[in-house]
Every structure is written in structure tokens, then in C-alpha cells.
Coordinates of C-alpha atoms and ligand atoms in Angstrom, one line a residue:
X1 CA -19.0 -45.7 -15.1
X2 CA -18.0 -42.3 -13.4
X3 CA -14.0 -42.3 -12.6
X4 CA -12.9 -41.6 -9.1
X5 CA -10.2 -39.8 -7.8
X6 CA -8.5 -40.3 -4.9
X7 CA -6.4 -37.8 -3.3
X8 CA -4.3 -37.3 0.1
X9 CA -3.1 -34.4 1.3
X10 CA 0.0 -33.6 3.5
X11 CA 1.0 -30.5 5.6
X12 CA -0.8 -27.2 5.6
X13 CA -3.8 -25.6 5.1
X14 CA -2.8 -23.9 2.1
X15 CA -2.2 -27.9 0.7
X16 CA -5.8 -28.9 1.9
X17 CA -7.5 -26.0 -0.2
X18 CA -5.4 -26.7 -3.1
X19 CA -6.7 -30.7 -2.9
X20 CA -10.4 -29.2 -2.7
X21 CA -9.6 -27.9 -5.6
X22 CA -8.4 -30.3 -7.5
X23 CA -11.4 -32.4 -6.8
X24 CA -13.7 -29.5 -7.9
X25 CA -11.5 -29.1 -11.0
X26 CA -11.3 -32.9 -12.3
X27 CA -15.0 -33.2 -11.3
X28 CA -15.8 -30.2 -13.4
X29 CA -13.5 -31.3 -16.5
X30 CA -13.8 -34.3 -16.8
X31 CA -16.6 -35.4 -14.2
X32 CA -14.1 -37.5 -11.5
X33 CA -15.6 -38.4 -7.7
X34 CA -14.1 -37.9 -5.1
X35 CA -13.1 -41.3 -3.1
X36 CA -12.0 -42.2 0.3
X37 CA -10.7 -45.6 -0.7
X38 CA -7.5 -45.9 -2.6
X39 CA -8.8 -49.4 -4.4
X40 CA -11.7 -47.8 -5.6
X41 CA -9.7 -45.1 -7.5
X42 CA -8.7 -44.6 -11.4
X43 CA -6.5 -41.6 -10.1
X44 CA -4.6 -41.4 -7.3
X45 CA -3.3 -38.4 -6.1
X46 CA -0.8 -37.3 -3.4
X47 CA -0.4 -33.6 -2.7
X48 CA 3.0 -33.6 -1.2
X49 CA 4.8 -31.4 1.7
X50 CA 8.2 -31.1 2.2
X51 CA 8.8 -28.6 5.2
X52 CA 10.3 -31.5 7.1
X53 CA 12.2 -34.6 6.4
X54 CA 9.8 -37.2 7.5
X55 CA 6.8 -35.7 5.6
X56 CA 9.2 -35.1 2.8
X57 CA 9.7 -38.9 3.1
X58 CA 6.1 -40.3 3.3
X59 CA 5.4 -39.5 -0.3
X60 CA 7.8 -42.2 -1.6
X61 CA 6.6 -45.2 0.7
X62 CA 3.0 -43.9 -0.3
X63 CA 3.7 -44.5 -3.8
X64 CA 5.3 -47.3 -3.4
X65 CA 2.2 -48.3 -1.8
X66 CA -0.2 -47.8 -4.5
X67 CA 2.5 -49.0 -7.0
X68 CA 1.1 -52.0 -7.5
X69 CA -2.7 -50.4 -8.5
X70 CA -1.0 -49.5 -12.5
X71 CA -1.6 -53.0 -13.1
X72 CA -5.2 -51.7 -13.0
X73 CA -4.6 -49.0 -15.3
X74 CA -4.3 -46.5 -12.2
X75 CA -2.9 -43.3 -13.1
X76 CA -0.7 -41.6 -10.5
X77 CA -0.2 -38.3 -10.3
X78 CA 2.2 -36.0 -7.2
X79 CA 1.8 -32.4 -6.4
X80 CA 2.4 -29.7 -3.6
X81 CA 5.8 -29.2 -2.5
X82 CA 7.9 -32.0 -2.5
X83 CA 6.5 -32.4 -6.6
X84 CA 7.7 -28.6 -6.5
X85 CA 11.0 -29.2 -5.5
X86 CA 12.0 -32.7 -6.7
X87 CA 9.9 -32.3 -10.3
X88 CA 11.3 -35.1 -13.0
X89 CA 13.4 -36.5 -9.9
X90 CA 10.1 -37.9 -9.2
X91 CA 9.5 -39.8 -12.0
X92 CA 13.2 -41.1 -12.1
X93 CA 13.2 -42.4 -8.9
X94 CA 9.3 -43.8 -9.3
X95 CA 9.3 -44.5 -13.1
X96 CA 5.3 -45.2 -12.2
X97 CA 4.1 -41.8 -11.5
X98 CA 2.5 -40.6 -14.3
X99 CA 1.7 -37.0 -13.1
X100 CA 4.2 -34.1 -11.7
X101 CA 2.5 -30.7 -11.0
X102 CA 3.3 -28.1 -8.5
X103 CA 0.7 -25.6 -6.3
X104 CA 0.9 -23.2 -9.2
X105 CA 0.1 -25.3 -12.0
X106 CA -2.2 -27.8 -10.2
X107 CA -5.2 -26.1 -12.9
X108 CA -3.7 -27.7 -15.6
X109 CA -4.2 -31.2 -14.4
X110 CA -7.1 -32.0 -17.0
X111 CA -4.7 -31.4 -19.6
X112 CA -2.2 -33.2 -18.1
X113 CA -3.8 -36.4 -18.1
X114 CA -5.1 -35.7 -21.5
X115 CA -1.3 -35.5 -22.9
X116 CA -0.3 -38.4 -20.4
X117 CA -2.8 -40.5 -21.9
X118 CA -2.6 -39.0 -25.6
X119 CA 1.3 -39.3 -25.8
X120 CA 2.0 -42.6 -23.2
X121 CA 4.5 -40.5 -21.6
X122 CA 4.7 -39.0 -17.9
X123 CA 3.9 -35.4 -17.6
X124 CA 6.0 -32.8 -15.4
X125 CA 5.2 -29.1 -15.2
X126 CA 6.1 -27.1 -12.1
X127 CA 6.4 -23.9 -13.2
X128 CA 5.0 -21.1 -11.7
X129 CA 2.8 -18.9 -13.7
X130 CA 2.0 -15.7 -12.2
X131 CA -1.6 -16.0 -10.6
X132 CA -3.2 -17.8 -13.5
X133 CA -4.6 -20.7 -11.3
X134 CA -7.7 -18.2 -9.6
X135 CA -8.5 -17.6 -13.0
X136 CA -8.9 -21.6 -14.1
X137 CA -11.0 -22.8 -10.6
X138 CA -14.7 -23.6 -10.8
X139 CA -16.6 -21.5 -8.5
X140 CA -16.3 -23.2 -5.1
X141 CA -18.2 -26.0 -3.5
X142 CA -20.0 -24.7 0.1
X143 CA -20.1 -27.7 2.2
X144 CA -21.0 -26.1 5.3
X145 CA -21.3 -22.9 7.0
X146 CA -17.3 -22.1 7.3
X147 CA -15.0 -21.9 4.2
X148 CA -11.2 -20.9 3.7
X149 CA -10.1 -18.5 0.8
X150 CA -6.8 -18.3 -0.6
X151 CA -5.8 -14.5 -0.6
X152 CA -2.4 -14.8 -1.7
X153 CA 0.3 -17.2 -2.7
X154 CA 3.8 -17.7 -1.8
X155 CA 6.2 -16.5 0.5
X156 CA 9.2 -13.8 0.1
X157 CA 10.8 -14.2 3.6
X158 CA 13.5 -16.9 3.0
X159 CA 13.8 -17.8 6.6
X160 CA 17.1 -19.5 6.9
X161 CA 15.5 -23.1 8.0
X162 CA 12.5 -22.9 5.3
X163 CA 11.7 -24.4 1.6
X164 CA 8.3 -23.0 1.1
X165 CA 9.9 -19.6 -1.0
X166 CA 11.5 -22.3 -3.4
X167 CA 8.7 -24.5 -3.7
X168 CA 5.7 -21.9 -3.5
X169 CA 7.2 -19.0 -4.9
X170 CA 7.4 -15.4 -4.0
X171 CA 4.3 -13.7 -3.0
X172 CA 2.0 -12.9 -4.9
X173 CA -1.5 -11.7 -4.1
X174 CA -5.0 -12.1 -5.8
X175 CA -6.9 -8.9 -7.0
X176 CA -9.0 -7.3 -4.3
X177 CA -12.1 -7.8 -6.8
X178 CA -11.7 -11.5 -7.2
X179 CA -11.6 -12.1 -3.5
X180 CA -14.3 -10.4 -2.8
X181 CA -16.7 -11.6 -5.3
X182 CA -15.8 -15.2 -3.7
X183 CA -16.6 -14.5 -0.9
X184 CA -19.8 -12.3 -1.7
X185 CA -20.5 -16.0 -3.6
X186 CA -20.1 -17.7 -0.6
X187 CA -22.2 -15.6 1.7
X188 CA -24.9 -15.7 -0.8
X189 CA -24.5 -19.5 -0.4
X190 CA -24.9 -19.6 3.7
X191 CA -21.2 -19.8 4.6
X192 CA -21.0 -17.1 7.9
X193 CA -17.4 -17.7 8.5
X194 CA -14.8 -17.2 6.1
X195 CA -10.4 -17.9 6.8
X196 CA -8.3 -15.9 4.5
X197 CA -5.5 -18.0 3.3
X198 CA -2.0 -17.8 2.8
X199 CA 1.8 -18.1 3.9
X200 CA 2.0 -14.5 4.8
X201 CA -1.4 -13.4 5.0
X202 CA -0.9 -9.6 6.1
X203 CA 1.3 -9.4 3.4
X204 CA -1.1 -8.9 0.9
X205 CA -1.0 -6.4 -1.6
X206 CA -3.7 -5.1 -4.2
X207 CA -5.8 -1.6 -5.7
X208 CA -9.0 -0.3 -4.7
X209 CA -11.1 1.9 -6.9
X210 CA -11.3 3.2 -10.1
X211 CA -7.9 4.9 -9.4
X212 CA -6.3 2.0 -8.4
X213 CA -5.4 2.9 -5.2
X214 CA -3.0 0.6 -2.6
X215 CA -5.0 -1.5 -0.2
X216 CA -3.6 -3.4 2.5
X217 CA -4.9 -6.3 4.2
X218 CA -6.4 -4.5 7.2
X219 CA -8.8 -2.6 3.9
X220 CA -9.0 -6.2 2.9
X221 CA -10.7 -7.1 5.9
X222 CA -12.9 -4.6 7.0
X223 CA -14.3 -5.1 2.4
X224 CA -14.8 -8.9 3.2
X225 CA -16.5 -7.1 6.9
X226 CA -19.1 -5.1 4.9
X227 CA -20.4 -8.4 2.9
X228 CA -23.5 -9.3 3.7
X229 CA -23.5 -12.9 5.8
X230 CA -20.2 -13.0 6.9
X231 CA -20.9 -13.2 10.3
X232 CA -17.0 -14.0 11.4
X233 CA -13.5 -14.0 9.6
X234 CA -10.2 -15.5 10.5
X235 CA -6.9 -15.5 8.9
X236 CA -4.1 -18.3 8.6
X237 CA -0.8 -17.5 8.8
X238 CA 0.0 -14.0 9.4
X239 CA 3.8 -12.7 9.7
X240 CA 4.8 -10.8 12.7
X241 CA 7.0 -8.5 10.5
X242 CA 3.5 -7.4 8.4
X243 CA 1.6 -6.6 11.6
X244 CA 1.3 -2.9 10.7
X245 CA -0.6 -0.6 13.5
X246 CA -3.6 -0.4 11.1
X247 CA -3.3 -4.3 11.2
X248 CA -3.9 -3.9 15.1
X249 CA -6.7 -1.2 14.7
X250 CA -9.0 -3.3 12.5
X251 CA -9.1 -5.7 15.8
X252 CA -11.4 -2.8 17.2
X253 CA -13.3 -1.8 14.2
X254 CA -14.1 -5.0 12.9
X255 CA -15.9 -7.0 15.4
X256 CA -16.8 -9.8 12.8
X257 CA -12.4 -10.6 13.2
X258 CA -12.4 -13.4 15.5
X259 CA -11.0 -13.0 19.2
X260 CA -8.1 -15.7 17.9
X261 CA -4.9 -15.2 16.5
X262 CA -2.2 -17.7 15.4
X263 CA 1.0 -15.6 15.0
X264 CA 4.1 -18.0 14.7
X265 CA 6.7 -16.8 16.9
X266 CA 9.0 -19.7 16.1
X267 CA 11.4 -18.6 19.1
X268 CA 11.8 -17.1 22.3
X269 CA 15.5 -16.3 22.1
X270 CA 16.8 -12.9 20.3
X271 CA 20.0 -15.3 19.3
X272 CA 18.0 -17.6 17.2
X273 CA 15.5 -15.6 16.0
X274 CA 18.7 -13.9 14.5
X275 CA 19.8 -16.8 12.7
X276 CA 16.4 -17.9 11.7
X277 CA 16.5 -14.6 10.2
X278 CA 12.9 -13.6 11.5
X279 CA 13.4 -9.8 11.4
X280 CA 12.0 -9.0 14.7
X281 CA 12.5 -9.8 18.2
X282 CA 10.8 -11.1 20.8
X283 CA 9.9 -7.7 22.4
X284 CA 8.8 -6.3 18.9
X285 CA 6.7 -10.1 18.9
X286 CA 5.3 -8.8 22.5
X287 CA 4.5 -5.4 22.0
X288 CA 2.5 -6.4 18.7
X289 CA 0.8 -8.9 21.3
X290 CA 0.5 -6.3 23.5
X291 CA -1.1 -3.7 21.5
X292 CA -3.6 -6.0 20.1
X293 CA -4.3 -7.3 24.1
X294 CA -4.8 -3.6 24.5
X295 CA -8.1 -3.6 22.3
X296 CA -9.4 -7.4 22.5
X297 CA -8.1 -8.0 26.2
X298 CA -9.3 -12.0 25.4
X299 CA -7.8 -12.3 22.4
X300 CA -6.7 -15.8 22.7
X301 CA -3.1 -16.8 20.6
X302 CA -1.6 -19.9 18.9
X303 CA 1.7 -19.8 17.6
X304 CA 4.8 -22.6 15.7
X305 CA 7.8 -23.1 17.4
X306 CA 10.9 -24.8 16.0
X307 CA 13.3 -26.5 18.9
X308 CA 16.9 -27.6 18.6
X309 CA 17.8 -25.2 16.0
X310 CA 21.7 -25.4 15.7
X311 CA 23.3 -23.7 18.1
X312 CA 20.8 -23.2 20.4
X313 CA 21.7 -23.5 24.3
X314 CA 19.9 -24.3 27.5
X315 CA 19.3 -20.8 28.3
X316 CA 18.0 -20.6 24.6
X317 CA 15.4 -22.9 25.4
X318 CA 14.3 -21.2 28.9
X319 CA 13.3 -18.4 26.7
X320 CA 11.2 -20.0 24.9
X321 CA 9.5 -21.6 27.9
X322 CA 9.3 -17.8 29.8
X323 CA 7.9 -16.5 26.1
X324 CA 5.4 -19.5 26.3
X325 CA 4.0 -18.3 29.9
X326 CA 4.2 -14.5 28.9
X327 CA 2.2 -14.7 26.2
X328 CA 0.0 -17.2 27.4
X329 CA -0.5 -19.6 24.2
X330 CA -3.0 -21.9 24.1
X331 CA -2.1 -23.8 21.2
X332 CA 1.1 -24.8 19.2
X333 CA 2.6 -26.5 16.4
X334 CA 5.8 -27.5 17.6
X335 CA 8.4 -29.3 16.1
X336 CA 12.5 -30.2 16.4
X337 CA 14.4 -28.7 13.4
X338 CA 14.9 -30.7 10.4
X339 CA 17.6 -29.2 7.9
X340 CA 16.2 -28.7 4.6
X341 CA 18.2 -29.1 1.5
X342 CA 19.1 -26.0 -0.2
X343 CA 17.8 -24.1 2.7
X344 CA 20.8 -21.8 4.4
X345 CA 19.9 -23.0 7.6
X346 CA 21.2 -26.8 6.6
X347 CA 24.6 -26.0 6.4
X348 CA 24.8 -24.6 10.0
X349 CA 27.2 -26.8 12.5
X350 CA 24.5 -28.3 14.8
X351 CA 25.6 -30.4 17.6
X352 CA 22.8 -30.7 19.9
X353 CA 22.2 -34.2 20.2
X354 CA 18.8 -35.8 18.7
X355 CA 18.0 -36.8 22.4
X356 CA 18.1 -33.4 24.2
X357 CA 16.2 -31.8 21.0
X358 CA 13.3 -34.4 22.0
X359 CA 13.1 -33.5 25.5
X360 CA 13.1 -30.0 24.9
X361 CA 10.0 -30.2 22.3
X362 CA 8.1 -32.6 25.1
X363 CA 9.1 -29.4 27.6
X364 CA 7.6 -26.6 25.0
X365 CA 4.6 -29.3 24.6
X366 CA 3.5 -29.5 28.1
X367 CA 4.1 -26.0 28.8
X368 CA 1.3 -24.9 26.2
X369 CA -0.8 -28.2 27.2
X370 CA -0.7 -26.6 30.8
X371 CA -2.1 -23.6 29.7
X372 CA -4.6 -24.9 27.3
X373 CA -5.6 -26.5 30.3
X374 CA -5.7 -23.8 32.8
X375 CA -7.6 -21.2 30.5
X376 CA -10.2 -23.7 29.3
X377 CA -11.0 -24.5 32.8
X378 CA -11.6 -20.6 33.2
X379 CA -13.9 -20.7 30.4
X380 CA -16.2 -22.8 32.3
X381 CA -19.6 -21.0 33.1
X382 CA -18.8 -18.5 30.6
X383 CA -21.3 -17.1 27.6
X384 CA -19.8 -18.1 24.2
X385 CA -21.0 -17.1 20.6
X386 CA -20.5 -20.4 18.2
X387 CA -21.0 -20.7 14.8
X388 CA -22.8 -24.3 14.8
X389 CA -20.4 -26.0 12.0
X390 CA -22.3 -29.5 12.2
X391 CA -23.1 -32.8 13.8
X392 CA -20.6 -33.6 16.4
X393 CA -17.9 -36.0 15.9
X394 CA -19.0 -38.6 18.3
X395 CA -23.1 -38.6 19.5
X396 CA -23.8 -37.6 23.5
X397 CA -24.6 -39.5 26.3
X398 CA -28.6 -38.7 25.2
X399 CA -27.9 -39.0 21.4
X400 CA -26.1 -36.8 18.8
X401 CA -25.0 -33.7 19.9
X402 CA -23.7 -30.6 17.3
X403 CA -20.1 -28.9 17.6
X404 CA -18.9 -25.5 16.7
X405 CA -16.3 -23.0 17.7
X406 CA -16.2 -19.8 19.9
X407 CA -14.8 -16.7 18.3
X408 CA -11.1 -17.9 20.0
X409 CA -11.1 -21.3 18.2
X410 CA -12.2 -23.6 21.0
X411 CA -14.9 -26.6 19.5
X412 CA -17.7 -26.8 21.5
X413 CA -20.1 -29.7 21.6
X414 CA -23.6 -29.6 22.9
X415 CA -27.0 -30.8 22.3
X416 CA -29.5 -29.0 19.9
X417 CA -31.4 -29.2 17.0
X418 CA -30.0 -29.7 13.6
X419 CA -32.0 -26.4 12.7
X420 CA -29.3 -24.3 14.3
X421 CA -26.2 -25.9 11.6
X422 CA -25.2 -22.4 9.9
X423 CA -26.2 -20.0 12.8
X424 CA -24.7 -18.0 15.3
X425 CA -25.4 -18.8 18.9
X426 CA -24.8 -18.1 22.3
X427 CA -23.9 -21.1 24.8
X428 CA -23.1 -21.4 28.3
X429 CA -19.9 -23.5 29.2
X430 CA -20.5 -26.1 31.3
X431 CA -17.2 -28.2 31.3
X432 CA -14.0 -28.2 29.9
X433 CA -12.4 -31.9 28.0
X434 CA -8.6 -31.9 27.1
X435 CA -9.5 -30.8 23.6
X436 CA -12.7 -29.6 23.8
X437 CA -15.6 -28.3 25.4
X438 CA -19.2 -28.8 26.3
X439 CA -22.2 -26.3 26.3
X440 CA -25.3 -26.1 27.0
X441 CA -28.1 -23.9 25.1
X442 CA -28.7 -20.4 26.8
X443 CA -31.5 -18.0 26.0
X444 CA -31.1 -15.2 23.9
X445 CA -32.1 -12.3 26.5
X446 CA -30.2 -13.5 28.8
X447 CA -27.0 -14.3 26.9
X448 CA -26.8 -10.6 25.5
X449 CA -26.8 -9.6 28.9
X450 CA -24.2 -11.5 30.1
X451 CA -22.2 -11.5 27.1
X452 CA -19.3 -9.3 26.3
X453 CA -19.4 -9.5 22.3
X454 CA -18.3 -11.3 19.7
X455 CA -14.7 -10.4 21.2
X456 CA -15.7 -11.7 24.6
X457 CA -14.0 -14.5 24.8
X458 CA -13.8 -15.3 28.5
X459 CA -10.3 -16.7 29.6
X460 CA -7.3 -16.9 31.7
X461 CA -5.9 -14.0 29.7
X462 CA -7.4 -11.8 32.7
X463 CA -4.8 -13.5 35.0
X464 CA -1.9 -13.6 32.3
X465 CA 0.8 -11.7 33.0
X466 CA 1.1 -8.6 30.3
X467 CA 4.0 -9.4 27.8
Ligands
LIG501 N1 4.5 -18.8 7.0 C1 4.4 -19.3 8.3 C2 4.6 -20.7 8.5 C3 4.8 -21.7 7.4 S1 5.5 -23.2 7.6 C4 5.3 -18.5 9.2 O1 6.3 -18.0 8.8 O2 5.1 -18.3 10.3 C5 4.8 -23.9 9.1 C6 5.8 -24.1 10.2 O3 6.6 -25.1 9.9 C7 6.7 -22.9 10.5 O4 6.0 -21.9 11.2 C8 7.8 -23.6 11.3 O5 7.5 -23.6 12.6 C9 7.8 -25.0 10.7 N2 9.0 -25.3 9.9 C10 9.3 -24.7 8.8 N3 10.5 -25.2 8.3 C11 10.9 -26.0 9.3 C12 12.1 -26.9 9.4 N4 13.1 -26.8 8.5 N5 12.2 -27.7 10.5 C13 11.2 -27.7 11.4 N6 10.1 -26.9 11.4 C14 9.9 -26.1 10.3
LIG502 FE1 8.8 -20.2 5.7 FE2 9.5 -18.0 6.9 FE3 8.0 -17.9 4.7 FE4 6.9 -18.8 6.9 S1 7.7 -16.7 6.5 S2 6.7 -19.7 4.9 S3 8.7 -19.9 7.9 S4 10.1 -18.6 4.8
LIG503 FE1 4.3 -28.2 3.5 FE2 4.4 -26.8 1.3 FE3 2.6 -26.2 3.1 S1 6.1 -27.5 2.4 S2 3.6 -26.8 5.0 S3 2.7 -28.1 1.9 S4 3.6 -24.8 1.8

């Protein structure tokens, strides 16, 4: 009977391409399925995250959850960050976990179980070999028309609140050559919209040539530009510090470079972006903004904010509400500081009560909903290019409906034929949902017309004030 795996991933994106992979690994080694449901499972895996407390947390009631499948001859294995941090710890406190890997050794997981099953003994190995993961991956698995590559690993910024240099590592980037033969794979394959991957993304470092020449990642984007079918690209997480001025130029030379950025800002106050140590200030933050604004006027911007970092005051936390309407996000992650052991930033005196940190991350919350709000409505009547991803989630009034997503990251739903999964095309917005909107087909002729590129992504940013 073929074995299944099950495995749940926490946190971020980085942790949901290195779960993809694992199933692609364990079904090429040693021919596992992937499962939704844990009973179903010979191998339960959780791929941890520990950037805050609670998620920190979840891992152990999880196990203890699934605890009582070994009785079943269930093996249990626990990876990503909190594995990464914690490593043996693990299997002392949960004496049934079988499996301890980290992000940079999650390749060897075949042989893990091998020696788990061969020597009746669990198996811990978080170390982190330089880069050899790429090299042990199957070729990827397209399941649609949009895929996410991992760039580069790690993260050399040590901000004072975060865990992610200790459990990820320093940076380290892949070869220019490997990236873009993955991607040339891919395109070959149908996918039309790739997302470069990593902590920092624009920190990426590699050769060009036969010379070996330094490339940066704006040459990394306009390479992945030239391949043939990629029709749009993004990028997840970029670093405000990397933002070089040939970063900003690509944005008019490379119209394939979605009109969407998310650039974590974290704060709006000079103070705490001190003690975060950030390395820039909000007025460096704006005048990147602004120079990008300069040649995509709709570029459209999501950001991270952390509230209630110790020390910070009321007039702290107006900043960050005037940075909010400045800048005119239209999405966030936002959450309230949670100290992180061994982190710098967990030793600071913090005296802010719990309470006052809540209402202030409700405030930030609002403040971006608002705006989501305001510059969807603007959208409305607009021309948008989508890449159709798929079916929608939940069918029309007249039946099921497909979704995809404008160039600045809004999902679209609209009626159309399952012909157009995997293409790029042009819709007119008719109305704007809390978390989405709806189109309706518009003729080619007339769209091209009206339209204002690839970059044209209609929005309240007209009416934004200029940061
Ligand atoms: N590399 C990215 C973000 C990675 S972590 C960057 O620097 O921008 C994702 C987000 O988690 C961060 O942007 C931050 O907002 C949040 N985060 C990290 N550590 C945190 C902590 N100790 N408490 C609360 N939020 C945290
Ligand atoms: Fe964490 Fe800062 Fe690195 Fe982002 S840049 S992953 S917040 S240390
Ligand atoms: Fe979490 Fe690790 Fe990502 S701590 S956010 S899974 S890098």
C-alpha cells in the first residue's frame, strides 16, 4: 500500500515551499502521498515557526495531539524553526518524536527515517550545510500557472526582536545558473508568474559570465525577465536597507515586475526603528517609496508592522498611524511584540501593559482596512490584467466562476471559461468585496485601449498624499 505523509506547515512562505518540498522529496525517495488527513498518515510532519511565542507554542499541543497515532506505528517527525532552535530539546520534552531536521537539512529526511527505522533511535540534525539542499530537490512539481522560487536563504540582519538569523542562518544565495534554469523549467511547464523567495530577497548575491562577474538582484530580475513565458514576477520579502537605485530602475525596465510591493517597514517611529536596529529611517523608508512612486505611480504596497515594542510611547504609535496614511498601505501583517529568547530585543524593560499593546494593533488594523477599502472602491470600473490562477473558491450566483490576481495583488473573481486557467487577461472591475474583487470579461481591442500596462494598476494612489 503506498505510505502517506502528512504534513502542516506554520508561518511563512519560505516554510510553505520548504513543506512542498518535502512532499516532492519523500514522494520521489521513497514514493510517500501526500495526505490531508492526519489519521490517514504513516508520517506526520510538522514544519515549525517560531517568530512568536504562540506559534512557537502550537507545535507542542500539535504533537501532543497526534501522540497517540505511534500506537499505529506513526512516525513523527518536526522541522522549520522552532526544530532549528530547540533541536534534541524536542525529543526530550516529547520522547515520541522520532524526527528533528532544520530548513537546511530538510533533504536528508529519506535518510533520516532510514537510520530512525534501521537503529530504533530518534534522529536530530539541524545543522546548516552551506547550500547543499538546491542540490538534493527533485525538479519541481507545476501545479498551476504561478510558482514561488527560493533565491536565497537566511538572514544576516539580526534585528534586535528576531530569531530567524539563528534558526535560518546567515544569508546565503543560490547560483545565478540554478535559478534560472528553474525557472526556464518552469516556463517550459506553463507557469507565467514566478515569486522569488527569500528573507531578504534584494540581498542576493551571485556571478554572471564566464568571468564571473557580480550580479545583483535587480540583473537577477531582468535574466528571469528575458525567459521565455514568464509573463509576471514578484518577490517576497525584500529589505529596505538593500533597495539599491538600480533596484528602483528595474521597476521601469522590467514591465513583467508586478505593480506590488511588500516592503516591511516594521515602524513609523525613528526611536524604535533605532532599537529595532532597522538601519534606516522612515524618511530613507519614504524616499525609496517615493522613487519607486516616481516610475510605477500605481504601485500598490504591503508592509509588517510590530506594535508595543518596549518602550514605545503614544506619540510612537501616532507615527505609525501618519506612516500608514502616507504611504498608503493596502495590506499588513501586523502583530504585538513577543520577546524572543536569545534575541537582544527580550531583555529590554517593557512596561507597556498587554491591554494598551492590543488596542494599538486593532488601531494599526483598521487604519490599513480603511484604506484597503477606499483604494479598492477606486478600482472599480477600472481595466485590470490577471493571470487566471484557477477555479474560484466558492462558485457564482450563475455557477463557478474563476479567480486570479491583478499585477498589485488584488484576487479577482469572475465568470469565464476554464480555457483561460494559465493566461493573461484583461477584465473590467465591476465591484469591490472586503477581500476581493469581481470582474467581468472585457474585449481585447478595447482593453488595450483603455489600459495603462501591465503597471497600470488603477488606484487611490492618485489621491495619496506623496510620502
Ligand atoms: N525578513 C523580513 C520579515 C521576516 S519575519 C523583514 O525583515 O522584513 C516576518 C515578520 O514577523 C517581520 O517582518 C516582523 O514584523 C514579524 N516579527 C518578527 N519577529 C517578531 C517578534 N519578536 N514579535 C513580533 N513580530 C515579529
Ligand atoms: Fe528578522 Fe530582521 Fe532578518 Fe527580517 S531582516 S528576518 S526581521 S532579522
Ligand atoms: Fe517563522 Fe522561521 Fe519563517 S520563524 S516566519 S518559519 S523563517
Amino acid at each position: 500500500m503506498t505510505k502517506k505523509v502528512y504534513i502542516r506547515s506554520y508561518g511563512c512562505q519560505m516554510n510553505e515551499y520548504d513543506a512542498a518540498k518535502m512532499a516532492d522529496l519523500l514522494h520521489a525517495a521513497q514514493g510517500y502521498e501526500p495526505t490531508a488527513d492526519v489519521e490517514q498518515a504513516d508520517l506526520v510532519l510538522f514544519n515549525t515557526c517560531s517568530i512568536r511565542e504562540k506559534a512557537a507554542h502550537k507545535v507542542f499541543s500539535d504533537l501532543g495531539r497526534v501522540k497517540a497515532l505511534k500506537d499505529k506505528g506513526v512516525l513523527i517527525g518536526v522541522g522549520g524553526c522552532v526544530a532549528s532552535q530547540e533541536g534534541a530539546a524536542i525529543v526530550e520534552r516529547a520522547p515520541y518524536v522520532d524526527l528533528v531536521f532544520g530548513p537546511q537539512t530538510l533533504h536528508r529526511l529519506p535518510q533520516l527515517i532510514e537510520r530512525r527505522l534501521a537503529e530504533q533511535q530518534p534522529q536530530v540534525d539541524i545543522s546548516f550545510p552551506e547550500i547543499e539542499k538546491f542540490d538534493h530537490l527533485p525538479p519541481a512539481r507545476v501545479t498551476g500557472p504561478t510558482a514561488f522560487v527560493s533565491i536565497m536563504e537566511g538572514c544576516s540582519k539580526y534585528c534586535s526582536y528576531c530569531v530567524v538569523p539563528y534558526t535560518r542562518g546567515d544569508e546565503v544565495s543560490r547560483p545565478l545558473d540554478d535559478v534560472l534554469a528553474e525557472i526556464a523549467d518552469l516556463g517550459a511547464r506553463g507557469v507565467r508568474e514566478v515569486t522569488l523567495l527569500g528573507q531578504n530577497v534584494n540581498a542576493w548575491r551571485g556571478t554572471i559570465g564566464a568571468d564571473g562577474g557580480p550580479a545583483d538582484f535587480a540583473l537577477l530580475i531582468e535574466c528571469v525577465a528575458a525567459l521565455p513565458g514568464i509573463e509576471r514576477i514578484r518577490y517576497t520579502t525584500s529589505h529596505p536597507n538593500e533597495f539599491t537605485p538600480r533596484l528602483i530602475e528595474v521597476y521601469a525596465r522590467v514591465p513583467q515586475l508586478a505593480s506590488h510591493l511588500h516592503l516591511p517597514v516594521q515602524h513609523g517611529s525613528d526611536r524604535i526603528l533605532g532599537a529595532m536596529k532597522r538601519g534606516y529611517t522612515v524618511l530613507q523608508y519614504k524616499s525609496i517609496v517615493r522613487r519607486l512612486r516616481a516610475l510605477r505611480p500605481q504601485l500598490s504596497l504591503s508592509t509588517d508592522f510590530i506594535v508595543g515594542f518596549p518602550g514605545e510611547t503614544d506619540a510612537d504609535h501616532a507615527l505609525t498611524l501618519k506612516l500608514i496614511d502616507e504611504i498608503g498601505f493596502d495590506a499588513s501583517f501586523s502583530f504585538v511584540f513577543s520577546p524572543r529568547p536569545g534575541t537582544p530585543a527580550a531583555n529590554l524593560h517593557d512596561d507597556t501593559p498587554q491591554a494598551l499593546k492590543l488596542q494599538r494593533l486593532q488601531q494599526v488594523q483598521a487604519r490599513i482596512e480603511a484604506n484597503a477599502q477606499r483604494i479598492a472602491a477606486s478600482r472599480v470600473g477600472t481595466v485590470q490584467r490577471i493571470l487566471v490562477e484557477g477555479p474560484s473558491r466558492r462558485p457564482g450566483a450563475q455557477g463557478p466562476e474563476l479567480m486570479g490576481r491583478t499585477a498589485c495583488n488584488r484576487i479577482v473573481n469572475f465568470a469565464g471559461p476554464a480555457e483561460l486557467i494559465g493566461r493573461m487577461i484583461d477584465l473590467r472591475i465591476t465591484e469591490a468585496l472586503p477581500h476581493s474583487l469581481r470582474g467581468a470579461a472585457w474585449p481585447a481591442a478595447a482593453a488595450a485601449a483603455q489600459r495603462t500596462g501591465e503597471s497600470g494598476c488603477a488606484s487611490a494612489a492618485d489621491s495619496r498624499a506623496t510620502p
